[in-house]
Coordinates of C-alpha atoms in Angstrom, one line a residue:
M271 CA 81.1 -4.0 -57.9
K272 CA 77.4 -2.8 -57.3
I273 CA 74.7 -5.6 -57.9
Q274 CA 71.3 -4.2 -58.5
G275 CA 68.2 -6.3 -57.8
N276 CA 65.7 -7.6 -55.6
I277 CA 67.1 -9.8 -52.6
G278 CA 63.9 -11.8 -53.2
S279 CA 65.1 -12.7 -56.6
F280 CA 67.0 -16.0 -57.0
R281 CA 69.2 -14.7 -59.7
V282 CA 70.3 -11.7 -57.3
T283 CA 70.8 -14.3 -54.6
K284 CA 73.1 -16.4 -56.7
L285 CA 75.1 -13.5 -57.7
L286 CA 75.6 -12.6 -54.0
I287 CA 76.8 -16.0 -53.0
A288 CA 79.3 -16.2 -55.9
A289 CA 80.7 -12.8 -55.2
H290 CA 81.2 -13.8 -51.5
A291 CA 82.7 -17.2 -52.4
A292 CA 85.1 -15.3 -54.5
G293 CA 86.0 -12.7 -51.9
L294 CA 85.0 -10.0 -54.2
E295 CA 84.0 -6.7 -52.9
H296 CA 80.4 -5.9 -53.5
E297 CA 77.4 -4.1 -52.5
L298 CA 73.8 -4.8 -53.2
V299 CA 71.6 -1.9 -54.4
S300 CA 68.1 -3.0 -53.4
M301 CA 65.5 -2.5 -56.0
E302 CA 61.8 -3.3 -56.3
F303 CA 60.5 -5.5 -58.9
G304 CA 58.9 -2.8 -60.8
D305 CA 62.0 -0.6 -60.8
A306 CA 63.7 -2.4 -63.8
A307 CA 61.2 -0.9 -66.3
K308 CA 62.0 2.7 -65.2
K309 CA 63.6 4.9 -67.9
E310 CA 66.7 5.4 -66.0
N311 CA 67.1 1.8 -65.6
L312 CA 66.4 0.8 -69.2
K313 CA 69.4 2.9 -70.2
K314 CA 71.3 0.2 -68.1
Q315 CA 69.2 -3.1 -69.1
P316 CA 67.3 -2.4 -72.4
F317 CA 65.0 -5.5 -71.6
G318 CA 63.8 -4.0 -68.3
K319 CA 65.2 -6.7 -66.0
F320 CA 67.2 -7.1 -63.1
P321 CA 69.8 -8.1 -61.7
T322 CA 72.6 -6.0 -63.2
A323 CA 76.2 -5.3 -62.0
E324 CA 78.0 -2.1 -62.4
V325 CA 81.8 -2.2 -62.5
N326 CA 83.9 1.1 -62.9
G327 CA 81.0 2.6 -64.9
Q328 CA 80.3 -0.5 -67.2
V329 CA 77.0 -2.2 -66.7
I330 CA 76.7 -6.0 -67.0
Y331 CA 73.6 -7.8 -67.2
E332 CA 72.2 -11.3 -67.5
S333 CA 72.9 -13.2 -64.3
N334 CA 75.1 -15.9 -65.9
A335 CA 77.4 -13.3 -67.7
I336 CA 77.8 -11.6 -64.3
L337 CA 78.5 -14.9 -62.6
R338 CA 81.3 -15.4 -65.2
Y339 CA 82.5 -12.0 -64.7
I340 CA 82.8 -12.8 -60.8
A341 CA 84.6 -16.0 -61.6
N342 CA 87.1 -14.5 -64.1
T343 CA 87.8 -11.6 -61.9
K344 CA 88.9 -14.0 -59.0
P345 CA 90.4 -17.1 -60.7
E346 CA 92.1 -18.0 -57.5
A347 CA 88.8 -18.7 -56.0
G348 CA 88.5 -21.7 -58.3
L349 CA 84.8 -21.0 -59.2
Y350 CA 85.2 -21.4 -63.0
G351 CA 87.8 -24.2 -63.0
S352 CA 91.2 -23.8 -64.5
T353 CA 91.1 -25.7 -68.0
P354 CA 89.0 -25.5 -71.0
I355 CA 87.2 -28.6 -70.1
E356 CA 86.5 -27.3 -66.5
H357 CA 85.2 -24.0 -68.0
A358 CA 82.9 -26.1 -70.4
L359 CA 81.4 -28.1 -67.4
V360 CA 80.8 -24.9 -65.5
D361 CA 79.1 -23.1 -68.5
Q362 CA 77.1 -26.5 -69.0
Y363 CA 75.6 -26.4 -65.5
L364 CA 75.1 -22.7 -65.9
D365 CA 72.9 -23.4 -69.0
V366 CA 71.2 -26.4 -67.3
C367 CA 70.2 -24.1 -64.6
A368 CA 69.0 -21.2 -66.8
N369 CA 67.1 -23.5 -69.2
E370 CA 65.7 -26.4 -67.2
L371 CA 65.6 -25.3 -63.5
E372 CA 65.0 -21.7 -63.4
P373 CA 61.9 -21.7 -65.4
L374 CA 60.5 -23.9 -62.5
F375 CA 61.4 -21.6 -59.7
P376 CA 58.5 -19.1 -59.8
A377 CA 56.0 -21.9 -59.6
L378 CA 57.9 -23.2 -56.6
M379 CA 58.2 -19.6 -54.9
Y380 CA 54.6 -18.4 -55.7
P381 CA 52.4 -21.3 -55.8

């Protein structure tokens, strides 16, 4: 799996941590923040944002969707739980992070 994005991005960092924890072979394709809006990248991610992940020619975008892909690819790692309630609890915390915590990060990182 190729993860494209800027290493300074917390969204890229969480993907790298998850891929490592799952034991999933991956590589980081380092991109600058402005690269997402380039024409060739807009073909992969129409909203002009990183990170993206490329798996066998298929592009996945949105960091939480990529996290779910990683967790589902290596279920033995236990990142997504093993029951429907465990899946729901993981999804709940992903949504809390995306909607409540992540909007605060830029102010903390770039005061």
